[in-house]
Short mmCIF file of C-alpha atoms in Angstrom, two decimals:
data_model
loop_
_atom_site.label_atom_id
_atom_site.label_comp_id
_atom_site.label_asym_id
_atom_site.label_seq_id
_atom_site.Cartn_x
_atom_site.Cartn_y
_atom_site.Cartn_z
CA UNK W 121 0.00 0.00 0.00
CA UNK W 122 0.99 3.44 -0.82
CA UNK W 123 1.88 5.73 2.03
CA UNK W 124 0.69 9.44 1.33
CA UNK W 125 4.37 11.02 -0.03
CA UNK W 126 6.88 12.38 3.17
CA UNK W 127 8.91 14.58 1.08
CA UNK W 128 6.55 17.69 1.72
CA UNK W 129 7.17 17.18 5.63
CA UNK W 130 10.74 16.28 5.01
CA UNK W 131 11.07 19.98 3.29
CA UNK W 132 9.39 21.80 5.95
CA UNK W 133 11.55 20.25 8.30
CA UNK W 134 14.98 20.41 6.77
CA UNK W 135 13.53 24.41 6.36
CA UNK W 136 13.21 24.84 9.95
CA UNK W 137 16.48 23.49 10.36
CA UNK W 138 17.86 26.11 7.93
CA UNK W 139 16.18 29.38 9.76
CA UNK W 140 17.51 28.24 13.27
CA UNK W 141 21.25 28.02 11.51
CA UNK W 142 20.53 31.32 9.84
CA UNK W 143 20.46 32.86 13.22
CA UNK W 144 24.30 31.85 14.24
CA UNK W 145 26.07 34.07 12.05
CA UNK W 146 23.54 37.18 13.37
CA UNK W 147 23.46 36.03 16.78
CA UNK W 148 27.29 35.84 17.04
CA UNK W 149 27.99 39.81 15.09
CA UNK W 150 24.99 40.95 17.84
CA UNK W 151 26.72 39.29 21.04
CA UNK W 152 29.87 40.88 20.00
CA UNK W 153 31.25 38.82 23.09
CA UNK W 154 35.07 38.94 21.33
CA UNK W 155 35.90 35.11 22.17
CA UNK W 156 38.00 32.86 19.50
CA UNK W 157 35.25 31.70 16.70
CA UNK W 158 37.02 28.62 16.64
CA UNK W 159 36.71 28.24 20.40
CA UNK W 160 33.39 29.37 20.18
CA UNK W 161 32.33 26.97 17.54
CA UNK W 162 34.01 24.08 19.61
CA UNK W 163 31.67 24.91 22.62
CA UNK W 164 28.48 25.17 20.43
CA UNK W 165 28.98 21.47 19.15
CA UNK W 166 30.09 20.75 22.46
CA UNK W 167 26.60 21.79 24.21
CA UNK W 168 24.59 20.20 21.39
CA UNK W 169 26.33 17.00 21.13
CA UNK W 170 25.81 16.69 25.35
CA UNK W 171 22.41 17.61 24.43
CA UNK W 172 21.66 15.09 21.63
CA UNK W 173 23.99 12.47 23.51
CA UNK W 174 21.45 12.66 26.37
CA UNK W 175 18.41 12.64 24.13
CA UNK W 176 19.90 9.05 22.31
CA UNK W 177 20.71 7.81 25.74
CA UNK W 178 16.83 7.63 26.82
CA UNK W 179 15.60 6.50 23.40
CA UNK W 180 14.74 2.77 22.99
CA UNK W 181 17.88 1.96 20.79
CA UNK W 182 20.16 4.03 22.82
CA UNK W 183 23.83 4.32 21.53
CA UNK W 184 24.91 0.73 20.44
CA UNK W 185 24.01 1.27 16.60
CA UNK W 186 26.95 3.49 16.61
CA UNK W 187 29.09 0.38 17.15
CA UNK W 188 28.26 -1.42 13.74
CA UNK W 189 31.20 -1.57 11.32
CA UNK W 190 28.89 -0.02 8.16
CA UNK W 191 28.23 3.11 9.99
CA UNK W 192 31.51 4.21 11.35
CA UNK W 193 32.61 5.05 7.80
CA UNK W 194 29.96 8.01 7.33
CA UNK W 195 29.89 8.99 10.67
CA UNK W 196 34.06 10.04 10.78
CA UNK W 197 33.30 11.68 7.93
CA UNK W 198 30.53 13.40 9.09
CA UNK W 199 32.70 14.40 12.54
CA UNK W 200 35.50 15.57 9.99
CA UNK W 201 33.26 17.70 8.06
CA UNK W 202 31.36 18.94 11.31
CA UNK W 203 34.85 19.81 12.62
CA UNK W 204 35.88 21.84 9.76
CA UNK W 205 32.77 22.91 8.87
CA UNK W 206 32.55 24.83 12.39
CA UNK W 207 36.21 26.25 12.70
CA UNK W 208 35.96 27.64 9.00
CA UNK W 209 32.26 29.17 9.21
CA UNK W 210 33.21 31.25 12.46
CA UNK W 211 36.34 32.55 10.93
CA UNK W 212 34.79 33.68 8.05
CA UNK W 213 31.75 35.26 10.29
CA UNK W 214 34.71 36.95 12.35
CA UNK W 215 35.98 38.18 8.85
CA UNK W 216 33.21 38.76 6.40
CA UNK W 217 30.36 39.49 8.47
CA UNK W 218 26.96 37.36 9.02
CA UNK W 219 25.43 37.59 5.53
CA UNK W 220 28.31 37.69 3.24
CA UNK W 221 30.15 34.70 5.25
CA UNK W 222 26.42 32.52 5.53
CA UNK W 223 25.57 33.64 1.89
CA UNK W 224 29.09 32.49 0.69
CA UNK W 225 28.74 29.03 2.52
CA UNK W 226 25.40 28.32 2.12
CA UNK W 227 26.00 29.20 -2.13
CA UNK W 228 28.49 26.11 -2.05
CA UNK W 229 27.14 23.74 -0.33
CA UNK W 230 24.29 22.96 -2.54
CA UNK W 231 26.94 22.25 -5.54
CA UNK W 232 29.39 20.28 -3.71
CA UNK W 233 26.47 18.33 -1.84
CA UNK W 234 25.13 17.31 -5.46
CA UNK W 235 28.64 16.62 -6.60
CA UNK W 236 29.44 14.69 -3.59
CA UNK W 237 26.00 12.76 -3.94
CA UNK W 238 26.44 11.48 -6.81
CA UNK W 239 30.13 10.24 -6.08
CA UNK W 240 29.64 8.97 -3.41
CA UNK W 241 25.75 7.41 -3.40
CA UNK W 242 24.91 7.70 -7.15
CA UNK W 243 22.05 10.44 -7.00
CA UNK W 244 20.90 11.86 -10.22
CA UNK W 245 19.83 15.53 -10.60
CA UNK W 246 16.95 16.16 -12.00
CA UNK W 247 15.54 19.08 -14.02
CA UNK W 248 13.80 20.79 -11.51
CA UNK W 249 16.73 20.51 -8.80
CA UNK W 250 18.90 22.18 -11.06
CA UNK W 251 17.22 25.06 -11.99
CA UNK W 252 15.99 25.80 -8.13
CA UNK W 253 19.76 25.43 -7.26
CA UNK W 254 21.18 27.48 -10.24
CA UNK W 255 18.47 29.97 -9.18
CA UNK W 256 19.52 29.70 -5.10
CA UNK W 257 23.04 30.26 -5.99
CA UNK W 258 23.05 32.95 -8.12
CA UNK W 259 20.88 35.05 -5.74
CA UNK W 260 23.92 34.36 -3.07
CA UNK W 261 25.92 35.43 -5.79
CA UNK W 262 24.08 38.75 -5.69
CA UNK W 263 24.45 39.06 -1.86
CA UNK W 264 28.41 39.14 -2.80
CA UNK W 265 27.77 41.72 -5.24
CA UNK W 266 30.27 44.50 -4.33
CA UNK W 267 29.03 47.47 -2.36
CA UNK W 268 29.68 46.48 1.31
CA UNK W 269 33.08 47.81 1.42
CA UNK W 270 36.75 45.62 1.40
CA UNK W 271 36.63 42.17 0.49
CA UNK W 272 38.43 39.73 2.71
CA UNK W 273 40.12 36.93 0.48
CA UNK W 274 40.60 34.58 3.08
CA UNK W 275 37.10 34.77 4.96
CA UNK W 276 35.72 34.31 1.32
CA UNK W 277 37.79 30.85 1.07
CA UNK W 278 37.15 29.95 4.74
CA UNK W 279 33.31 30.33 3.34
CA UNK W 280 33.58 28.27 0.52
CA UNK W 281 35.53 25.51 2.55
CA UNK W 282 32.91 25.78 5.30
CA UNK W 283 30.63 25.30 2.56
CA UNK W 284 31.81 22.33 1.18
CA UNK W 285 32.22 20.60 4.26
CA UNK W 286 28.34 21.05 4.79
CA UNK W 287 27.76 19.37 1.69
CA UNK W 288 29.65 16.50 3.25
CA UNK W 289 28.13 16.50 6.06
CA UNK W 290 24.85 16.45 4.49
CA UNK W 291 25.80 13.29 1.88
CA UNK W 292 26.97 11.11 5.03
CA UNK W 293 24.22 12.37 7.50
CA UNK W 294 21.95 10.94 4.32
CA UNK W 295 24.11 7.46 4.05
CA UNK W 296 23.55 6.60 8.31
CA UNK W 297 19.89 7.43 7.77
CA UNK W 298 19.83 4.94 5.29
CA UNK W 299 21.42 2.39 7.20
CA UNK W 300 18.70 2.68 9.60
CA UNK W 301 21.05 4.50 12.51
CA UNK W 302 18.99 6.31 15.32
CA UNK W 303 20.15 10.38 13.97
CA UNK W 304 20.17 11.26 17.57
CA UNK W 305 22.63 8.88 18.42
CA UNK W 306 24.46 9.90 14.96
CA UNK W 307 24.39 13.40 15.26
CA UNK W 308 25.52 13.52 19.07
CA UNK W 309 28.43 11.26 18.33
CA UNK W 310 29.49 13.69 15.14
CA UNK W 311 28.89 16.72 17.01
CA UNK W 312 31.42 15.87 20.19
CA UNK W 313 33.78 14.42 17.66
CA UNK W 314 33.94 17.47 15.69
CA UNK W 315 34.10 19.38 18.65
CA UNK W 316 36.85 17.65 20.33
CA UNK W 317 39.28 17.98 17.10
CA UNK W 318 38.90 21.84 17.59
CA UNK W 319 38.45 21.94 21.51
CA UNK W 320 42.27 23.26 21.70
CA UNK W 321 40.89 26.34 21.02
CA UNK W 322 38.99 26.59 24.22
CA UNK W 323 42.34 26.76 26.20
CA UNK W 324 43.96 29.28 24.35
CA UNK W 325 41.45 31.84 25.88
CA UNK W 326 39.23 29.95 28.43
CA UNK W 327 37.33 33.04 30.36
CA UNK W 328 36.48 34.33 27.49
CA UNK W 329 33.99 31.89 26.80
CA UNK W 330 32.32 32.53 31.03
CA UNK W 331 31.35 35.96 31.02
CA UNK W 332 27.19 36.73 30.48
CA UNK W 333 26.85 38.01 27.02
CA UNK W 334 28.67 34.74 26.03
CA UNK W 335 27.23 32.31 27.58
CA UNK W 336 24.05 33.81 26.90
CA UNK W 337 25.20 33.17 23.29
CA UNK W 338 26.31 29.67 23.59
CA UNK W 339 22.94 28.78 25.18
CA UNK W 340 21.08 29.86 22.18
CA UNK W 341 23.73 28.35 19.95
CA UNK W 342 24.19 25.28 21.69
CA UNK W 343 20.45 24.47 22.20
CA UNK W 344 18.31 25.81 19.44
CA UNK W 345 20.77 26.40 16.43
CA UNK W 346 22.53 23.31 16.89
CA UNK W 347 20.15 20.37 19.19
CA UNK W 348 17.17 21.57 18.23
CA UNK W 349 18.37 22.34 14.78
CA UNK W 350 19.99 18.91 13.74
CA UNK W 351 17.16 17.09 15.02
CA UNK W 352 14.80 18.65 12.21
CA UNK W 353 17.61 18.76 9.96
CA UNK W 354 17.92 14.68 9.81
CA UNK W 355 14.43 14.04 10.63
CA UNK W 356 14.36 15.63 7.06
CA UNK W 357 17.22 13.92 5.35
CA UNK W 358 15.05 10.84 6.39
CA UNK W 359 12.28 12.06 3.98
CA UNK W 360 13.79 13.94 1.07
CA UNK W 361 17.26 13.26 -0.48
CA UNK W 362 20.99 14.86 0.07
CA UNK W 363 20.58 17.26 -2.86
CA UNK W 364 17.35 18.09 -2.37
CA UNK W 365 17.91 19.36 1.40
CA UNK W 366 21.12 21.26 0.49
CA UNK W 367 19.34 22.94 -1.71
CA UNK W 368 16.71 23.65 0.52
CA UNK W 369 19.13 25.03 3.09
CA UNK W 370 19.58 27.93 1.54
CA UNK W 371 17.13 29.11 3.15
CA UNK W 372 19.91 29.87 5.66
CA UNK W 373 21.39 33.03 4.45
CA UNK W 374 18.07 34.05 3.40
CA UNK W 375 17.32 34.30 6.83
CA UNK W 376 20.53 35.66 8.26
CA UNK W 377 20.22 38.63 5.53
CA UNK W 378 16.92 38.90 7.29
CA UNK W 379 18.15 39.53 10.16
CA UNK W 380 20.69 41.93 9.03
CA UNK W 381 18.79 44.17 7.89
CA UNK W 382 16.06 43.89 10.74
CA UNK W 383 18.42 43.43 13.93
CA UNK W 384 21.35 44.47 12.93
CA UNK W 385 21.14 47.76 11.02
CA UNK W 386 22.74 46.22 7.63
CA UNK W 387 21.63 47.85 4.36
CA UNK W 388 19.55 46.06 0.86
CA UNK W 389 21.05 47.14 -1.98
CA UNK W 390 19.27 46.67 -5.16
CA UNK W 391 21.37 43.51 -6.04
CA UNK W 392 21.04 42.44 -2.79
CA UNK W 393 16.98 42.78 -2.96
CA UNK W 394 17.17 40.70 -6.36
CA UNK W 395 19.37 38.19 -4.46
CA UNK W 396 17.63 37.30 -2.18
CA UNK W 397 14.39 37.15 -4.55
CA UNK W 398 16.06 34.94 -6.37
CA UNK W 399 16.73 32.97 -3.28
CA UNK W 400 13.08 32.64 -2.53
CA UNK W 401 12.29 31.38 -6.57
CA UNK W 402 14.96 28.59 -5.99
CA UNK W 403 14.00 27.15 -2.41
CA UNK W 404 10.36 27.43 -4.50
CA UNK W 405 11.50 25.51 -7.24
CA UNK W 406 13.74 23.15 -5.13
CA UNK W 407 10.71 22.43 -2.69
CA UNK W 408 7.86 21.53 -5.60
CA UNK W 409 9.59 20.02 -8.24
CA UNK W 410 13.13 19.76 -7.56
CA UNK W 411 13.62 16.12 -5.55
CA UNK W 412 16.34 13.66 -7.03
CA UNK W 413 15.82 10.43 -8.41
CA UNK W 414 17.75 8.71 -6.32
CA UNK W 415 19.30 4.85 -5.76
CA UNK W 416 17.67 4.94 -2.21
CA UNK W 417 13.92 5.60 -2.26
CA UNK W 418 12.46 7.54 0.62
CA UNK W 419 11.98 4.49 3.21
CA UNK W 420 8.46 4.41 5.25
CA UNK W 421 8.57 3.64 8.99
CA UNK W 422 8.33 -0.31 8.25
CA UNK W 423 11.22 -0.22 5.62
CA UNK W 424 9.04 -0.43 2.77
CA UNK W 425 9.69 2.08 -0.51
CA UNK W 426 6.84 5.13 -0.75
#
């Protein structure tokens, strides 16, 4: 029997996902708190993975999937991409500014997570992914349009890096969901992992990270942008496929331009207004005709195709 399709609810979720991230970049330019961004992205994975770990712990499977040979593949991977993911989004926050660094990272990872799809799991594009991503990305590509002043070289390649690592991420978040792995367990273990192969960075500058305004910061960080936000994220990726939901992350600097303008005092310019139009047309797209055809059909609760 047919189940009605999930990919509608998969969307919506993998969306919420994408406007609690799109408040990290704001959140952190608005705390101005002047701690490390690497030590500060160390201690929001840190606080999520704790969170997550304790969510797995009390679920029915609790953390022994983690132990099967077929997942720990895709979930170093995923830790390695979390890791640099984290270090190289921060820096180029600290460097670009909230919606230049988010629109620059958030502009490559739908590419490189289609690219990286396909190598790695054999998904095939189809029309109406490509056109919602070619739209998405060129609207980022008009929030870079010059007109804000200097650009940073380095903060631009940190972005793209970052980028590319969330494509990663997204392609072997997809692979333990198909293998059946409880996410919460998954994401809690790649979360600490990634956090502990940048926690150095906390020493250099410990009580930095203990005064109010930080703390403060790393409470909203730690709990809704990364917990709460990972939890939608692969409850999504269970639904819809890698592509579809790195496409549909974009929303992300949507929302952090958003917020730019509204809490932050930034400025629109006219390319940026038709950038982030364009934004809006691709998610569109993306969300009612762009899924993939992929090798691994969207599984129902029993394990049946739908």
């Amino acid at each position: 029997m047919r189940r009605p399709d999930a990919r509608p609810k998969g969307a919506a979720l993998v969306l919420a996902a994408a406007v609690l991230w799109g408040t990290v970049g704001p959140a952190q330019v608005w705390a101005d708190t002047g701690a490390d961004p690497v030590a500060l992205g160390a201690a929001r994975i840190l606080v999520g993975g704790l969170i997550l770990a304790l969510v797995a712990a009390r679920s029915r499977a609790g953390l022994s999937p983690l132990a099967r040979r077929d997942v720990w593949p895709w979930l170093l991977l995923a830790a390695l991409a979390t890791a640099v993911y984290q270090a190289g989004f921060m820096f180029a926050v600290s460097r670009t500014g909230a919606a230049l660094a988010t629109a620059i990272a958030l502009g490559t990872a739908p590419v490189a997570t289609g690219a990286l799809a396909r190598l790695l799991g054999g998904d095939r594009p189809g029309p109406g992914w490509t056109a919602g991503t070619l739209g998405a990305v060129a609207g980022c590509a008009l929030l870079l349009a010059p007109g804000a002043g200097r650009v940073d070289t380095a903060g631009i390649v940190l972005g793209i890096v970052s980028g590319a690592c969330y494509g990663l991420y997204t392609v072997a978040a997809k692979r333990l969901t198909e293998r059946r792995v409880p996410m919460s367990a998954a994401v809690s273990a790649t979360l600490l992992a990634g956090g502990l192969a940048i926690s150095p960075a906390l020493a250099a500058r410990p009580h930095a990270l203990l005064d109010g305004p930080t703390l403060a910061l790393l409470a909203w960080l730690g709990v809704a942008a990364t917990a709460a936000a990972y939890l939608l994220f692969v409850a999504g990726l269970e639904r819809v496929p890698a592509s579809t939901a790195g496409t549909l992350s974009l929303a992300e600097p949507l929302v952090a331009a958003v917020l730019g303008l509204t809490v932050l005092g930034e400025r629109m310019t006219a390319a940026s207004g038709a950038g982030l139009a364009l934004l809006l047309g691709g998610l569109a797209v993306a969300v009612t005709g762009g899924t993939l055809r992929s090798r691994v059909d969207v599984l129902s609760d029993d394990g049946s195709r739908i």
